[in-house]
Each structure stands twice: as structure tokens, then as C-alpha cells.
Short mmCIF file of C-alpha atoms in Angstrom, two decimals:
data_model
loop_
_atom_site.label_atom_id
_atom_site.label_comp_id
_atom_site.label_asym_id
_atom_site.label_seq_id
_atom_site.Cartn_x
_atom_site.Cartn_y
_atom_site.Cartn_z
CA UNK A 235 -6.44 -6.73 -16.03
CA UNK A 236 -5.83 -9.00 -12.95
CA UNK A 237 -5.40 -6.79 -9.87
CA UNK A 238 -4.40 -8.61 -6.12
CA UNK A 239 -4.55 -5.84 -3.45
CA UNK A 240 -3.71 -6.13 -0.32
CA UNK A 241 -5.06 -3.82 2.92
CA UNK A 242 -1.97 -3.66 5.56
CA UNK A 243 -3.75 -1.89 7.87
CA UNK A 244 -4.85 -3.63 11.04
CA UNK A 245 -8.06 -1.94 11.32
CA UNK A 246 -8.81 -3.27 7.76
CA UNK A 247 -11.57 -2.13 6.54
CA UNK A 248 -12.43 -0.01 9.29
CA UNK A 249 -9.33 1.87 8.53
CA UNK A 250 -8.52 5.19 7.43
CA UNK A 251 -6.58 3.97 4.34
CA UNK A 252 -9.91 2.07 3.25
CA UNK A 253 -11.12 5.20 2.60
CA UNK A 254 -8.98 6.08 0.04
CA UNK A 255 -8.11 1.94 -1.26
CA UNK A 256 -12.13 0.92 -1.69
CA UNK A 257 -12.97 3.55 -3.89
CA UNK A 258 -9.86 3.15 -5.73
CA UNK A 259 -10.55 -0.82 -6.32
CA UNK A 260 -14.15 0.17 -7.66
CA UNK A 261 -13.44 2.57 -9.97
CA UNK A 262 -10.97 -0.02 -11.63
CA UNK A 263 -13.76 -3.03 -11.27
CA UNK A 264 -16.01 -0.47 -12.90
CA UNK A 265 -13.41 -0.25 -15.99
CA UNK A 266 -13.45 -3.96 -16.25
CA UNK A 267 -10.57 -5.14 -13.95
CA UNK A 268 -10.78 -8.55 -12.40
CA UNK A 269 -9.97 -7.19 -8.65
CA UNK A 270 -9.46 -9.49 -5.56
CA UNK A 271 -8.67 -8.16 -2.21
CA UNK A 272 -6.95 -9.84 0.95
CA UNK A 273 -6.28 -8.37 4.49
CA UNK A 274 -2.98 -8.82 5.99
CA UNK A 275 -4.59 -9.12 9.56
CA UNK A 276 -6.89 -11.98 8.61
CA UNK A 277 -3.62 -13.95 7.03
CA UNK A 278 -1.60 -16.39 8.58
CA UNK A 279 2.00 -15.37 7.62
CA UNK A 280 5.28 -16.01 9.86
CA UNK A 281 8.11 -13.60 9.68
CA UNK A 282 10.95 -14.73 6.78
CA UNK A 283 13.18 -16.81 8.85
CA UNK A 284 16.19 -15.81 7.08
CA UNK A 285 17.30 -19.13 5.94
CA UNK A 286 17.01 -18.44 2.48
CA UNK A 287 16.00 -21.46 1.29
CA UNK A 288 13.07 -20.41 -0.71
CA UNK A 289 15.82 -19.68 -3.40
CA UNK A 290 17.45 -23.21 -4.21
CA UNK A 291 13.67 -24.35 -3.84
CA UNK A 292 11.55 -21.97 -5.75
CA UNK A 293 9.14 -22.57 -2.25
CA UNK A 294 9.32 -21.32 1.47
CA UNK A 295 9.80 -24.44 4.14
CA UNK A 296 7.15 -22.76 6.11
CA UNK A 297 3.34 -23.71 5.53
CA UNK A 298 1.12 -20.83 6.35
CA UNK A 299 -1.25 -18.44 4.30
CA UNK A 300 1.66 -17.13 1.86
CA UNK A 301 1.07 -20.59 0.23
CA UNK A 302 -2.08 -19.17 -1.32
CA UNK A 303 -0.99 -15.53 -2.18
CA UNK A 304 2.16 -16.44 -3.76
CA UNK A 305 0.17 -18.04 -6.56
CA UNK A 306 -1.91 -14.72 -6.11
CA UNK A 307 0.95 -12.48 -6.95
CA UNK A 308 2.63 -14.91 -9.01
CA UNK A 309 -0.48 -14.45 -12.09
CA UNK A 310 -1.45 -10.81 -11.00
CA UNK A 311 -1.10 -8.21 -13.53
CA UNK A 312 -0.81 -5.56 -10.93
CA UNK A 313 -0.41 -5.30 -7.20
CA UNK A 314 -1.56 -2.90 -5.29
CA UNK A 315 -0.34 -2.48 -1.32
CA UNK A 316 -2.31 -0.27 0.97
CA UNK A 317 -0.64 0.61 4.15
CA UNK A 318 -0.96 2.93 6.62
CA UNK A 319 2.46 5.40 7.07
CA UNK A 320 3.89 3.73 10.41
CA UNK A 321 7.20 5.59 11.31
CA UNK A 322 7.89 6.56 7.72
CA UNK A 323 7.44 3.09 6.30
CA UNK A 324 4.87 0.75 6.15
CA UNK A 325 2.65 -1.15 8.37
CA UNK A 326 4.33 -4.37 9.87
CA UNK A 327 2.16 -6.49 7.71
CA UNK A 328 2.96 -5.60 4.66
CA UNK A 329 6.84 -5.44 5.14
CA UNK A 330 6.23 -8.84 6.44
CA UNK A 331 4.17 -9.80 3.21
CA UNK A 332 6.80 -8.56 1.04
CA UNK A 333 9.90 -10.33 2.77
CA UNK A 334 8.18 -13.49 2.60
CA UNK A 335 8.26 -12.62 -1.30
CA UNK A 336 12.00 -13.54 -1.67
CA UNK A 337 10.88 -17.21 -3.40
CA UNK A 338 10.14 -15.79 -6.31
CA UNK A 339 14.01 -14.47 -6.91
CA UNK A 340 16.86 -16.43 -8.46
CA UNK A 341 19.65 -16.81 -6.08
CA UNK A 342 22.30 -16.52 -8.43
CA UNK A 343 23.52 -12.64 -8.88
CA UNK A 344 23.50 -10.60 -12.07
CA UNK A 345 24.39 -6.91 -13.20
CA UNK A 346 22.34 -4.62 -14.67
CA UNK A 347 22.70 -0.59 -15.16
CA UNK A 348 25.57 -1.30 -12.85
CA UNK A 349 23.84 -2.67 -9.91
CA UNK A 350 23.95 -6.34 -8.62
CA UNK A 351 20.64 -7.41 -8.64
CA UNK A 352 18.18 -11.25 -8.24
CA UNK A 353 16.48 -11.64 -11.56
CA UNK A 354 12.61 -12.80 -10.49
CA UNK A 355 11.88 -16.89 -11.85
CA UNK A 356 10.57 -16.77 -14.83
CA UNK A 357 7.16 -18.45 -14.43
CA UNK A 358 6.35 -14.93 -12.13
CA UNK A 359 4.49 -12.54 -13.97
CA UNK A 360 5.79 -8.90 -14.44
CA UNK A 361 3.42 -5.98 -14.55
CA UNK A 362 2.42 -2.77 -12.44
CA UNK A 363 2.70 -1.90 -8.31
CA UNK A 364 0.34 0.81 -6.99
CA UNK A 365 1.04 2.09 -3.41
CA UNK A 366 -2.31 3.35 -1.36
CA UNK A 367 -1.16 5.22 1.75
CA UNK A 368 -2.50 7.55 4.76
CA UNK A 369 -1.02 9.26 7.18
CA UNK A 370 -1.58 11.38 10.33
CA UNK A 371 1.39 13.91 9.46
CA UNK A 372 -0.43 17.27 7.85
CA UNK A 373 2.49 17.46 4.99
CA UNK A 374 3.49 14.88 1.55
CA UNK A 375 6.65 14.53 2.07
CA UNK A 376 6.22 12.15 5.37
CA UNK A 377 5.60 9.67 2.68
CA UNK A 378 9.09 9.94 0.86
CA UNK A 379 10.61 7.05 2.57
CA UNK A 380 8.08 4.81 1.79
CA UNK A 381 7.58 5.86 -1.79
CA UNK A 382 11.60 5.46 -1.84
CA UNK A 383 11.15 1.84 -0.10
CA UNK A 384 8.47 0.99 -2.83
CA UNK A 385 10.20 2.28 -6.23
CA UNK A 386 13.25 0.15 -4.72
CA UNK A 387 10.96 -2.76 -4.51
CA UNK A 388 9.22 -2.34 -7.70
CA UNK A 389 12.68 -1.97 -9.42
CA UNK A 390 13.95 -5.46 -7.49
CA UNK A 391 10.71 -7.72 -8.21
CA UNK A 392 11.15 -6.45 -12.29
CA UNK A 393 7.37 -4.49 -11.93
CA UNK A 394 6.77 -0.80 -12.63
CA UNK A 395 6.24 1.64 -10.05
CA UNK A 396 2.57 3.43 -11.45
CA UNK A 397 2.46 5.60 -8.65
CA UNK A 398 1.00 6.22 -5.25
CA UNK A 399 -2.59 7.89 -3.45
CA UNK A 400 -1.27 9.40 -0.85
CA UNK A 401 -3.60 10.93 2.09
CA UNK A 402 -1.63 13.17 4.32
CA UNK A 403 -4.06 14.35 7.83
CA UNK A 404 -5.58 11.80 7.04
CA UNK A 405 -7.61 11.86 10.49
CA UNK A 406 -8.95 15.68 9.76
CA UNK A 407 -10.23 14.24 6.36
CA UNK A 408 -12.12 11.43 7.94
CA UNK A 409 -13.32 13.83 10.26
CA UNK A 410 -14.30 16.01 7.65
CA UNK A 411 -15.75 13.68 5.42
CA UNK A 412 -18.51 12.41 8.45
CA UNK A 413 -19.36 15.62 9.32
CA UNK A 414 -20.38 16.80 5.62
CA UNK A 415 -17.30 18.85 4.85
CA UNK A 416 -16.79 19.59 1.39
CA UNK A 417 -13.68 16.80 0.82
CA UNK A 418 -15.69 14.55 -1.28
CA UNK A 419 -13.82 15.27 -4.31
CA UNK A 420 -10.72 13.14 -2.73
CA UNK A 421 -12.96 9.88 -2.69
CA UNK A 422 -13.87 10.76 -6.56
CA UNK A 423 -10.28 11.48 -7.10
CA UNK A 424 -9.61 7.76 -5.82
CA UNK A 425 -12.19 6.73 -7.95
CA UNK A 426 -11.43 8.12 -11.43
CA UNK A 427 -8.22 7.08 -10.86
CA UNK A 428 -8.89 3.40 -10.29
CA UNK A 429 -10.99 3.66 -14.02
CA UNK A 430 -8.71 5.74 -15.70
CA UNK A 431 -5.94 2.80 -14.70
CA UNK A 432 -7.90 0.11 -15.38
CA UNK A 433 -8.08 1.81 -18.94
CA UNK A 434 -4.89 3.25 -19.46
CA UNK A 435 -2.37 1.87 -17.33
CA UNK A 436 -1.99 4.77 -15.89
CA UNK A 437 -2.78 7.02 -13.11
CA UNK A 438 -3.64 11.20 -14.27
CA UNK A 439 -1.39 13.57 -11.94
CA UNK A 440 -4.67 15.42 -11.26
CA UNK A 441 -6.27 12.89 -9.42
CA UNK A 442 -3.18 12.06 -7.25
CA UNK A 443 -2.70 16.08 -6.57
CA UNK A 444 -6.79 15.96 -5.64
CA UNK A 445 -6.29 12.94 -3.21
CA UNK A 446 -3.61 14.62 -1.67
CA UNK A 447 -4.63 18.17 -1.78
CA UNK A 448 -4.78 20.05 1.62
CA UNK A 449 -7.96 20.03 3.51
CA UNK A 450 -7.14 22.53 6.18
CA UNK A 451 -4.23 24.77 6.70
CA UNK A 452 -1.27 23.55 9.06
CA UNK A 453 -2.49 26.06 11.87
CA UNK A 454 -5.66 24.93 12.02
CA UNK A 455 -4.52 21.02 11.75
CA UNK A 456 -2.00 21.45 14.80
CA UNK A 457 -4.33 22.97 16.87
CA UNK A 458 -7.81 20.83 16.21
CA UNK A 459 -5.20 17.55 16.43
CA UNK A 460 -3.69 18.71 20.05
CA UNK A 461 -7.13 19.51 21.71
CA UNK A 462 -8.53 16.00 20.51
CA UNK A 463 -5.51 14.37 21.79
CA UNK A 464 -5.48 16.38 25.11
CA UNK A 465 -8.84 15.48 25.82
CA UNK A 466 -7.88 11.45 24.94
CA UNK A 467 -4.79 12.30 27.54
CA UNK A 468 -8.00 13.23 30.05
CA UNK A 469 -9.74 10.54 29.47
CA UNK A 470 -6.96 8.04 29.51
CA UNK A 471 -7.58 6.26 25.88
CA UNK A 472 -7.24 6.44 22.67
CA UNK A 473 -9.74 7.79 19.99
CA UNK A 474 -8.85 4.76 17.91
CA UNK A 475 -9.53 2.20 19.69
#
């Protein structure tokens, strides 16, 4: 199994959604998977300039890092994206990532299950997507619209949606986590279920339910989350810089 993932999160690996992609990537290079990892921070890549070209061409007219993912992509067996949840969707760099994708389409249209669709070239491999996300929100469901944007991605680029670790108060966890709190069964979580894919193809329902599980009730989240930012508000600046 070739895996390409890809960490959109500008703190990289420094980043609360490392926490949950690194373990992830290990258990599946521990199952045998041949796994390469790039940073969308460290990569040159301009926005999609619209033009469209990149379909009559089978290349983008712009020279910049996507020239050496594309090929990336192109021969991966699975993909994984790890964002952080940025407004309900996903980090800049990895929306950006994905439009400059488009040269792998056909331009010419065709139907299928009675939607108009861009069948992918066919020198571009199919295979599996796995979405790795965190966010600061305390409940799952913040993530629906970028599960939603993902599933419609997986079902344009002709790839199958495997499913997605999803870390809701997120910044708790971490919190948790360095302070010896008994959330260690997340990172495990993220770890069998890197192996278990790497083996199966698949991803067990109990591992995504652990990585997601609640760590501390909404009461107690609202409250511990206002103080720290009230005291950053004091201080004038962030706790993440």
C-alpha cells in the first residue's frame, strides 16, 4: 500500500492535528504501508488561476511545487489529508492543494447515476481518501461540512471515502494529554487504526468513536476554554502563538 499524506495545518508538526495524523501514519507503516508525508506550509503552490487549461493539457501552466505531488497523488494508493477545522472547512492549504488537482480531470462532461460529472485521466490511479481532522468546537458535528466537502471530493476524483479521525476540543485533549490525563487511549485509537487499514482497507468504527470520544463534559469545556482565553485577552496574545 502506497500512502501520500499531506499535513494542512500551518503549525505542521507542531500542530494539534499531528497529534492525531503521526500516530495514525505509524500504525499503518507498522502494517507494512509505504507512507510519505508532505506539509502544505513548506510547499510552493499558487492558487488555481482559473484558466482551466490544465484540462486540454493534462498539465498546469504554472511551475511550482504541485509539479512534484501531482506525480505523488497520481501513483498513490491512498491519500490521506489532515487539516485543521477552519470555519467548518478546511485549512486554506489544503483547499488550495486540492483545486490545483483539476489536471487530472477530463474536460469533456459525462453522466453517471444522473449527475454530470469529469471522469479522472486514465493514467491517475484510483484508490482510498482518509480525512484527519481537529477542532476547537467541544461537539462532532462541527465537522459535517467538511466530511460533506470530502465525500463530494472523493466521489468527483473516482476514490473511496474510508472515513475520517475526527478530534473535537481538541485543545482540552492536548491539554490533557501533557498534563498526564487519562486520554491516551485516543492516540492508540489513531494508531490501531492506521494498522488495522493498512491490513484491511478499512478503518473499525471503534477506533473512530475512541478518537472522538468526549474528554470532558460541555460545562466543564466552556468554562476551562473562557478563563484561558480571558486571561490571553489580559495579556494581549494568543496562547498559540
Amino acid at each position: 500500500m502506497k500512502v501520500l499524506a499531506i499535513n494542512c495545518s500551518p503549525k505542521m508538526d507542531k500542530g494539534i492535528t499531528a497529534l492525531i495524523l503521526n500516530p495514525f501514519l505509524e500504525g499503518m507503516r507498522e502494517a507494512g504501508a509505504d507512507v510519505e508525508l508532505f506539509y502544505t506550509k513548506e510547499l510552493d503552490i499558487a492558487p488555481c488561476l482559473g484558466r482551466l487549461e490544465c484540462f486540454v493539457r493534462g498539465s498546469c501552466i504554472q511551475n511550482d511545487d504541485m509539479q512534484t505531488v501531482l506525480p505523488k497523488l497520481q501513483d498513490a494508493d491512498v491519500w490521506v489529508f489532515a487539516t485543521p477545522l477552519y470555519w467548518g472547512s478546511a485549512a486554506g492549504g489544503m483547499k488550495n492543494l486540492i483545486d490545483r488537482m483539476t489536471p487530472f480531470g477530463h474536460p469533456v462532461f459525462g453522466i453517471r447515476d444522473g449527475h454530470s460529472y469529469h471522469s479522472l485521466r486514465e493514467d491517475v490511479k484510483r484508490g482510498k481518501v482518509v480525512l484527519v481532522s481537529t477542532c476547537g468546537f467541544w461537539e462532532l458535528d462541527n465537522f459535517d461540512s467538511l466530511v460533506n466537502y470530502m465525500e463530494t471530493f472523493c466521489r468527483q476524483s473516482e476514490r473511496e471515502f474510508t472515513g475520517a479521525l475526527l478530534r473535537p476540543h481538541s485543545m482540552p485533549f492536548a491539554g490533557m494529554l501533557k498534563m498526564g490525563k487519562p486520554v491516551g487511549d485516543v492516540l492508540e485509537a489513531a494508531k490501531d487504526a492506521g494498522r488495522q487499514f493498512a491490513r484491511t482497507g478499512s478503518i473499525p468504527a471503534e477506533a473512530l468513536d475512541t478518537i472522538g470520544r468526549p474528554v470532558m463534559p460541555l460545562e466543564a469545556f466552556v468554562e476551562i476554554a473562557n478563563q484561558k482565553w480571558q486571561e490571553a485577552m489580559e495579556a494581549g496574545s494568543s496562547p498559540f502563538t
